PDB file of C-alpha atoms in Angstrom:
ATOM      1  CA  MET F   1     -41.219 -27.726 183.102  1.00  0.00           C
ATOM      2  CA  GLN F   2     -44.731 -27.279 184.253  1.00  0.00           C
ATOM      3  CA  LEU F   3     -47.164 -24.483 182.695  1.00  0.00           C
ATOM      4  CA  HIS F   4     -48.271 -21.920 184.342  1.00  0.00           C
ATOM      5  CA  ILE F   5     -51.910 -20.929 183.777  1.00  0.00           C
ATOM      6  CA  PRO F   6     -52.440 -17.201 184.852  1.00  0.00           C
ATOM      7  CA  ILE F   7     -56.008 -17.990 187.080  1.00  0.00           C
ATOM      8  CA  GLN F   8     -57.449 -16.422 189.612  1.00  0.00           C
ATOM      9  CA  ILE F   9     -59.201 -17.238 192.262  1.00  0.00           C
ATOM     10  CA  SER F  10     -61.025 -15.454 195.115  1.00  0.00           C
ATOM     11  CA  PRO F  11     -63.544 -17.401 197.457  1.00  0.00           C
ATOM     12  CA  ASP F  12     -65.091 -14.139 198.234  1.00  0.00           C
ATOM     13  CA  ASN F  13     -66.314 -13.914 195.010  1.00  0.00           C
ATOM     14  CA  PRO F  14     -70.208 -15.407 194.886  1.00  0.00           C
ATOM     15  CA  GLU F  15     -69.646 -16.860 191.490  1.00  0.00           C
ATOM     16  CA  PRO F  16     -69.063 -20.886 192.506  1.00  0.00           C
ATOM     17  CA  LEU F  17     -64.696 -21.266 192.275  1.00  0.00           C
ATOM     18  CA  TYR F  18     -65.303 -23.775 189.014  1.00  0.00           C
ATOM     19  CA  HIS F  19     -67.465 -21.241 187.764  1.00  0.00           C
ATOM     20  CA  GLN F  20     -64.338 -18.137 188.118  1.00  0.00           C
ATOM     21  CA  ILE F  21     -61.770 -20.874 186.985  1.00  0.00           C
ATOM     22  CA  GLN F  22     -64.059 -22.097 183.982  1.00  0.00           C
ATOM     23  CA  VAL F  23     -64.151 -19.025 183.080  1.00  0.00           C
ATOM     24  CA  GLN F  24     -60.650 -17.454 182.853  1.00  0.00           C
ATOM     25  CA  LEU F  25     -59.749 -20.904 181.569  1.00  0.00           C
ATOM     26  CA  LYS F  26     -61.852 -20.261 178.142  1.00  0.00           C
ATOM     27  CA  GLU F  27     -60.724 -16.866 178.332  1.00  0.00           C
ATOM     28  CA  LEU F  28     -57.116 -18.207 177.463  1.00  0.00           C
ATOM     29  CA  ILE F  29     -58.015 -19.972 174.734  1.00  0.00           C
ATOM     30  CA  LEU F  30     -60.782 -18.597 173.199  1.00  0.00           C
ATOM     31  CA  SER F  31     -58.160 -15.606 172.950  1.00  0.00           C
ATOM     32  CA  GLY F  32     -55.517 -17.251 171.672  1.00  0.00           C
ATOM     33  CA  HIS F  33     -53.115 -17.537 175.040  1.00  0.00           C
ATOM     34  CA  LEU F  34     -53.386 -21.330 175.328  1.00  0.00           C
ATOM     35  CA  PRO F  35     -52.694 -22.180 171.059  1.00  0.00           C
ATOM     36  CA  GLU F  36     -54.111 -25.250 169.805  1.00  0.00           C
ATOM     37  CA  GLY F  37     -51.983 -28.472 171.383  1.00  0.00           C
ATOM     38  CA  THR F  38     -51.435 -26.725 174.716  1.00  0.00           C
ATOM     39  CA  LEU F  39     -51.077 -29.381 177.147  1.00  0.00           C
ATOM     40  CA  LEU F  40     -52.907 -28.208 180.885  1.00  0.00           C
ATOM     41  CA  PRO F  41     -51.226 -29.752 183.997  1.00  0.00           C
ATOM     42  CA  SER F  42     -52.962 -32.954 185.348  1.00  0.00           C
ATOM     43  CA  ILE F  43     -56.293 -32.048 186.592  1.00  0.00           C
ATOM     44  CA  ARG F  44     -54.051 -33.012 190.082  1.00  0.00           C
ATOM     45  CA  GLU F  45     -51.952 -30.271 189.573  1.00  0.00           C
ATOM     46  CA  PHE F  46     -53.842 -27.411 188.674  1.00  0.00           C
ATOM     47  CA  ALA F  47     -56.066 -27.859 191.817  1.00  0.00           C
ATOM     48  CA  LYS F  48     -52.592 -28.309 193.972  1.00  0.00           C
ATOM     49  CA  ASP F  49     -52.153 -24.431 192.202  1.00  0.00           C
ATOM     50  CA  LEU F  50     -54.849 -22.920 192.210  1.00  0.00           C
ATOM     51  CA  SER F  51     -55.562 -24.642 195.968  1.00  0.00           C
ATOM     52  CA  CYS F  52     -59.063 -26.507 195.041  1.00  0.00           C
ATOM     53  CA  SER F  53     -60.368 -29.206 194.618  1.00  0.00           C
ATOM     54  CA  VAL F  54     -59.461 -32.186 192.001  1.00  0.00           C
ATOM     55  CA  ILE F  55     -63.369 -31.926 191.669  1.00  0.00           C
ATOM     56  CA  THR F  56     -63.887 -28.745 190.753  1.00  0.00           C
ATOM     57  CA  ILE F  57     -61.256 -29.132 188.497  1.00  0.00           C
ATOM     58  CA  ARG F  58     -62.299 -32.226 186.998  1.00  0.00           C
ATOM     59  CA  ARG F  59     -65.642 -30.418 186.709  1.00  0.00           C
ATOM     60  CA  VAL F  60     -64.120 -27.093 184.625  1.00  0.00           C
ATOM     61  CA  TYR F  61     -61.998 -29.672 181.716  1.00  0.00           C
ATOM     62  CA  GLN F  62     -65.430 -31.991 181.726  1.00  0.00           C
ATOM     63  CA  ASP F  63     -67.202 -29.231 180.840  1.00  0.00           C
ATOM     64  CA  LEU F  64     -64.864 -27.477 178.670  1.00  0.00           C
ATOM     65  CA  GLU F  65     -63.957 -30.754 176.806  1.00  0.00           C
ATOM     66  CA  ASN F  66     -68.127 -31.031 176.434  1.00  0.00           C
ATOM     67  CA  GLU F  67     -68.011 -27.271 174.829  1.00  0.00           C
ATOM     68  CA  GLY F  68     -65.836 -29.106 172.336  1.00  0.00           C
ATOM     69  CA  ILE F  69     -63.163 -26.726 173.308  1.00  0.00           C
ATOM     70  CA  LEU F  70     -60.188 -28.701 175.208  1.00  0.00           C
ATOM     71  CA  ARG F  71     -59.635 -33.082 175.110  1.00  0.00           C
ATOM     72  CA  THR F  72     -59.080 -35.649 177.133  1.00  0.00           C
ATOM     73  CA  ARG F  73     -56.044 -38.659 175.715  1.00  0.00           C
ATOM     74  CA  GLN F  74     -56.470 -41.209 178.289  1.00  0.00           C
ATOM     75  CA  GLY F  75     -52.613 -41.575 179.530  1.00  0.00           C
ATOM     76  CA  THR F  76     -51.379 -38.574 177.369  1.00  0.00           C
ATOM     77  CA  GLY F  77     -53.191 -35.754 178.864  1.00  0.00           C
ATOM     78  CA  THR F  78     -55.974 -32.537 178.357  1.00  0.00           C
ATOM     79  CA  PHE F  79     -54.785 -30.283 175.831  1.00  0.00           C
ATOM     80  CA  VAL F  80     -55.950 -26.903 174.172  1.00  0.00           C
ATOM     81  CA  ALA F  81     -58.924 -28.089 171.230  1.00  0.00           C
ATOM     82  CA  LYS F  82     -58.470 -26.133 167.803  1.00  0.00           C
ATOM     83  CA  VAL F  83     -60.737 -23.403 167.994  1.00  0.00           C
ATOM     84  CA  GLY F  84     -62.372 -22.020 164.371  1.00  0.00           C
ATOM     85  CA  THR F  85     -62.053 -18.505 164.287  1.00  0.00           C
ATOM     86  CA  VAL F  86     -65.557 -18.183 163.409  1.00  0.00           C
ATOM     87  CA  THR F  87     -65.955 -18.969 167.658  1.00  0.00           C
ATOM     88  CA  ARG F  88     -63.051 -16.926 169.087  1.00  0.00           C
ATOM     89  CA  GLU F  89     -65.109 -14.334 167.243  1.00  0.00           C
ATOM     90  CA  GLN F  90     -68.810 -15.190 168.209  1.00  0.00           C
ATOM     91  CA  TYR F  91     -67.091 -15.400 171.873  1.00  0.00           C
ATOM     92  CA  ARG F  92     -65.289 -12.458 172.011  1.00  0.00           C
ATOM     93  CA  LYS F  93     -68.686 -10.733 170.530  1.00  0.00           C
ATOM     94  CA  GLU F  94     -70.815 -12.343 173.193  1.00  0.00           C
ATOM     95  CA  ALA F  95     -68.036 -11.486 175.904  1.00  0.00           C
ATOM     96  CA  VAL F  96     -68.363  -7.514 175.376  1.00  0.00           C
ATOM     97  CA  VAL F  97     -71.755  -7.905 174.757  1.00  0.00           C
ATOM     98  CA  GLU F  98     -72.515  -9.280 177.907  1.00  0.00           C
ATOM     99  CA  ALA F  99     -69.734  -6.936 179.756  1.00  0.00           C
ATOM    100  CA  MET F 100     -71.812  -4.091 178.445  1.00  0.00           C
ATOM    101  CA  LYS F 101     -75.509  -5.388 179.534  1.00  0.00           C
ATOM    102  CA  ASP F 102     -73.701  -5.750 182.988  1.00  0.00           C
ATOM    103  CA  ALA F 103     -73.061  -2.249 182.290  1.00  0.00           C
ATOM    104  CA  LEU F 104     -75.929  -0.911 180.985  1.00  0.00           C
ATOM    105  CA  ARG F 105     -78.270  -3.196 184.157  1.00  0.00           C
ATOM    106  CA  SER F 106     -76.061  -1.106 186.778  1.00  0.00           C
ATOM    107  CA  GLY F 107     -77.246   2.072 184.936  1.00  0.00           C
ATOM    108  CA  LEU F 108     -80.635   1.533 184.653  1.00  0.00           C
ATOM    109  CA  ARG F 109     -80.326   0.096 188.212  1.00  0.00           C
ATOM    110  CA  VAL F 110     -79.180   3.691 189.538  1.00  0.00           C
ATOM    111  CA  GLY F 111     -82.230   5.862 187.778  1.00  0.00           C
ATOM    112  CA  CYS F 112     -79.933   6.623 184.103  1.00  0.00           C
ATOM    113  CA  THR F 113     -82.316   7.437 181.342  1.00  0.00           C
ATOM    114  CA  ILE F 114     -80.924   5.455 177.751  1.00  0.00           C
ATOM    115  CA  GLU F 115     -80.153   8.630 176.722  1.00  0.00           C
ATOM    116  CA  GLU F 116     -77.226   9.038 178.993  1.00  0.00           C
ATOM    117  CA  LEU F 117     -76.530   5.930 179.220  1.00  0.00           C
ATOM    118  CA  LYS F 118     -75.841   6.630 175.335  1.00  0.00           C
ATOM    119  CA  GLN F 119     -74.141   9.520 176.376  1.00  0.00           C
ATOM    120  CA  LEU F 120     -72.588   7.911 178.963  1.00  0.00           C
ATOM    121  CA  PHE F 121     -70.938   5.330 176.877  1.00  0.00           C
ATOM    122  CA  GLU F 122     -69.807   7.475 174.329  1.00  0.00           C
ATOM    123  CA  GLU F 123     -67.722   9.674 176.904  1.00  0.00           C
ATOM    124  CA  ALA F 124     -66.412   6.286 178.263  1.00  0.00           C
ATOM    125  CA  LEU F 125     -65.410   4.867 175.052  1.00  0.00           C
ATOM    126  CA  LEU F 126     -63.675   8.661 174.050  1.00  0.00           C
ATOM    127  CA  GLU F 127     -61.663   8.456 177.057  1.00  0.00           C
ATOM    128  CA  ILE F 128     -60.716   4.805 176.714  1.00  0.00           C
ATOM    129  CA  THR F 129     -59.960   5.789 172.644  1.00  0.00           C
ATOM    130  CA  ASN F 130     -57.406   8.662 173.927  1.00  0.00           C
ATOM    131  CA  GLU F 131     -56.030   6.671 176.474  1.00  0.00           C
ATOM    132  CA  GLY F 132     -54.469   4.624 173.824  1.00  0.00           C
ATOM    133  CA  GLN F 133     -56.519   1.732 175.561  1.00  0.00           C
ATOM    134  CA  GLY F 134     -58.906   1.361 172.372  1.00  0.00           C
ATOM    135  CA  THR F 135     -58.007  -0.384 169.194  1.00  0.00           C
ATOM    136  CA  PRO F 136     -58.060   1.169 165.912  1.00  0.00           C
ATOM    137  CA  MET F 137     -59.330  -2.100 164.095  1.00  0.00           C
ATOM    138  CA  ASN F 138     -63.292  -1.567 162.957  1.00  0.00           C
ATOM    139  CA  ARG F 139     -62.977   2.078 163.916  1.00  0.00           C
ATOM    140  CA  GLN F 140     -64.931   4.242 161.279  1.00  0.00           C
ATOM    141  CA  PRO F 141     -63.641   7.284 159.253  1.00  0.00           C
ATOM    142  CA  GLY F 142     -63.550  10.123 161.226  1.00  0.00           C
ATOM    143  CA  THR F 143     -63.487   8.950 164.961  1.00  0.00           C
ATOM    144  CA  ASP F 144     -59.165   8.342 165.087  1.00  0.00           C
ATOM    145  CA  ASN F 145     -58.780  11.879 165.997  1.00  0.00           C
ATOM    146  CA  PRO F 146     -60.315  12.689 169.472  1.00  0.00           C
ATOM    147  CA  GLU F 147     -61.136  16.314 167.909  1.00  0.00           C
ATOM    148  CA  ASN F 148     -63.886  15.009 166.177  1.00  0.00           C
ATOM    149  CA  LYS F 149     -66.449  13.896 169.261  1.00  0.00           C
ATOM    150  CA  GLY F 150     -69.447  14.599 168.078  1.00  0.00           C
ATOM    151  CA  SER F 151     -69.193  13.516 164.164  1.00  0.00           C
ATOM    152  CA  ASN F 152     -68.989   9.822 163.875  1.00  0.00           C
ATOM    153  CA  THR F 153     -68.173   8.872 167.647  1.00  0.00           C
ATOM    154  CA  GLU F 154     -71.270   7.932 167.953  1.00  0.00           C
ATOM    155  CA  VAL F 155     -72.323   3.646 167.623  1.00  0.00           C
ATOM    156  CA  PRO F 156     -75.720   3.791 166.108  1.00  0.00           C
ATOM    157  CA  GLY F 157     -78.216   1.617 167.534  1.00  0.00           C
ATOM    158  CA  LEU F 158     -75.693   0.178 170.579  1.00  0.00           C
ATOM    159  CA  ALA F 159     -77.190   0.844 173.502  1.00  0.00           C
ATOM    160  CA  GLU F 160     -80.975   0.292 172.268  1.00  0.00           C
ATOM    161  CA  ALA F 161     -79.597  -3.532 171.682  1.00  0.00           C
ATOM    162  CA  ALA F 162     -78.777  -3.602 174.837  1.00  0.00           C
ATOM    163  CA  VAL F 163     -81.352  -2.407 177.005  1.00  0.00           C
ATOM    164  CA  GLU F 164     -84.137  -2.792 174.444  1.00  0.00           C
ATOM    165  CA  PRO F 165     -84.630  -6.640 173.045  1.00  0.00           C
ATOM    166  CA  LYS F 166     -84.842  -7.518 170.260  1.00  0.00           C
ATOM    167  CA  GLU F 167     -89.037  -9.546 168.984  1.00  0.00           C
ATOM    168  CA  GLY F 168     -87.250 -12.694 166.831  1.00  0.00           C
ATOM    169  CA  GLY F 169     -85.234 -13.736 169.673  1.00  0.00           C
ATOM    170  CA  SER F 170     -82.301 -14.872 166.509  1.00  0.00           C
ATOM    171  CA  GLY F 171     -79.499 -14.108 168.757  1.00  0.00           C
ATOM    172  CA  ASN F 172     -77.551 -13.402 165.676  1.00  0.00           C
ATOM    173  CA  GLU F 173     -76.536  -9.726 166.558  1.00  0.00           C
TER     174      GLU F 173
END
């Protein structure tokens, strides 16, 4: 039985196919959906499943192997490598920060002020939390009740960090 990897690619997407595949495969691995030791499809099988070139899949596998996320054993196949908790946590935070930066850039392009962006962020966060899609992890006291709209729902410094670059550029946010 062959492993099905839920990757969606689109030729209409401006991102190259290999990048679409690489980002989604990396996300599946770092989120734990593809656990350590999982045997991935062969390059040919995966290319056939995704209707893309063998060269595209070879590049994805090589890039992820260079990052330490995959490992290949000659004659056996390509496997998900052990990915530490620190790497998973770093990826999780980077993915969220990048998505927020994209949203903030969009808001700035359409003329929103920083104050408007902060308000929109807080409203969107509250809306998602009310839908039951927010996670209770890391909530500050007083934020799990939607009636506390003004108390502790603001995330201090978050909007500023994503809009205004910090001095020193250490990258350790």
